[in-house]
XYZ file of C-alpha atoms in Angstrom:
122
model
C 71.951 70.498 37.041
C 75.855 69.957 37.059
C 77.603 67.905 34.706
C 79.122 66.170 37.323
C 79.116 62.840 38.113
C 80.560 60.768 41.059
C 82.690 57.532 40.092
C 81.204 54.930 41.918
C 82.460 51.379 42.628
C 81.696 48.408 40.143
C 78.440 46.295 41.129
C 79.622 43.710 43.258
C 82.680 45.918 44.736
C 86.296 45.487 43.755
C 88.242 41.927 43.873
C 89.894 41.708 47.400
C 93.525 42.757 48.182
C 96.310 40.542 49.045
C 98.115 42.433 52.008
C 98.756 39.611 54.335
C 102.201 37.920 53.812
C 101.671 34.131 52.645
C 105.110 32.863 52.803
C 106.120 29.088 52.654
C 106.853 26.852 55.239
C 110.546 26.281 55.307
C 111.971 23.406 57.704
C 111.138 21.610 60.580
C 108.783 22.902 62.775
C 110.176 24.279 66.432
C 108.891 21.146 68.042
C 111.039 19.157 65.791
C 113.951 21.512 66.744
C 113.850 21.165 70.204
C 112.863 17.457 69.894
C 116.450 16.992 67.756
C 118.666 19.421 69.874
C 117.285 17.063 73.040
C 118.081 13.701 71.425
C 121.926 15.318 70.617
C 122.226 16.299 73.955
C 121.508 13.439 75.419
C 123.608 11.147 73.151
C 126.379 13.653 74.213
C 126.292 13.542 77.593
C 126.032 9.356 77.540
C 129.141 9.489 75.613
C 131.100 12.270 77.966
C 129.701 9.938 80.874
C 130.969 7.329 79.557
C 134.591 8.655 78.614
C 134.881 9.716 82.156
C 134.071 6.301 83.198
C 136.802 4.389 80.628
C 139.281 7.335 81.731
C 138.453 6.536 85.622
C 139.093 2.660 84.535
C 142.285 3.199 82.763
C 143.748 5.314 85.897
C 142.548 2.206 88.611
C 144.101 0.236 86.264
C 147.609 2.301 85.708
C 147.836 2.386 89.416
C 146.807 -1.262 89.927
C 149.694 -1.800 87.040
C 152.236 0.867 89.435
C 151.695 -1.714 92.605
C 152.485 -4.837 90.864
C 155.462 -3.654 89.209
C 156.567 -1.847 92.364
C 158.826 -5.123 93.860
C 160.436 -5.975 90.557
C 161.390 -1.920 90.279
C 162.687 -1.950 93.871
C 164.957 -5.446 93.469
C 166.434 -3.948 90.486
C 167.244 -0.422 92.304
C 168.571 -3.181 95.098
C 170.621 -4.102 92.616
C 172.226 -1.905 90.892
C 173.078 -0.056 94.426
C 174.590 -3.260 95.720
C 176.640 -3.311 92.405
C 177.884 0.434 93.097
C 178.635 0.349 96.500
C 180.954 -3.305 95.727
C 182.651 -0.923 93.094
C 182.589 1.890 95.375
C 184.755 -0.519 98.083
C 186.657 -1.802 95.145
C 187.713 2.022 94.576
C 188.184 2.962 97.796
C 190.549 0.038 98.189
C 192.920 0.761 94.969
C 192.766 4.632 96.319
C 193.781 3.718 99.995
C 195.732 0.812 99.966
C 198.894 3.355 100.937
C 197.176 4.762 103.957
C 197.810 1.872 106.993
C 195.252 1.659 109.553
C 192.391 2.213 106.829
C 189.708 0.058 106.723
C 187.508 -0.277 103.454
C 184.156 0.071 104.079
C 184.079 1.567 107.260
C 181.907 4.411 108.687
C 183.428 7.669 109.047
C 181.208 8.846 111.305
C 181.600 7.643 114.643
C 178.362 6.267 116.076
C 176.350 3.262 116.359
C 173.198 4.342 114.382
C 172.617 3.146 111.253
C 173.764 5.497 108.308
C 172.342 4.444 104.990
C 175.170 4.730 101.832
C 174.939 7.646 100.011
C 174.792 6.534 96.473
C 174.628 8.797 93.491
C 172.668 7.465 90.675
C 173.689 9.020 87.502
């Protein structure tokens, strides 16, 4: 007989082995995730909504603003172009007053149909 001798395991076999990974739970769970990206979205859009709704108020009420000064914007224009075209006629008189025949104010064009002044606003 040999002297050898085969190595055999310990009674009761050898303590287990760790290979699987056991690592910590770190955060919310996906769930959560979703559940919190779905809330923020929605809280976003309400508040985009409602910008577009102040902006859509603020623009009715710029033009609504536009329309009621409109009349007090055009009497002034009136205005000041009645106040030019008196010291228009006032110029044209001082210039002309050598020239006989000339009337101030008149039309140099020779027709019946009304010509509005041409008045340069500076």
């Amino acid at each position: 007989m040999s002297t050898y001798r085969q190595e055999l395991p310990p009674q009761g076999g050898y303590a287990a082995i760790r290979y699987k990974r056991h690592i910590p739970k770190k955060g919310p769970s996906g769930l959560a995730l979703f559940g919190g990206l779905a809330v923020i979205t929605g809280v976003s859009f309400y508040q985009v909504f409602e910008g577009i709704k102040e902006r859509r108020e603020l623009k009715r009420e710029k033009i609504w603003s536009r329309l009621h000064l409109l009349p007090m914007l055009q009497a002034e224009y009136d205005r000041d172009a009645y106040r030019r075209q008196n010291a228009a006629l006032e110029r044209e008189a001082a210039i002309m007053k050598d020239v006989p025949g000339w009337e101030v104010g008149k039309s140099v064009y020779h027709t019946k149909r009304y010509i509005a002044p041409n008045i340069i606003i500076a």
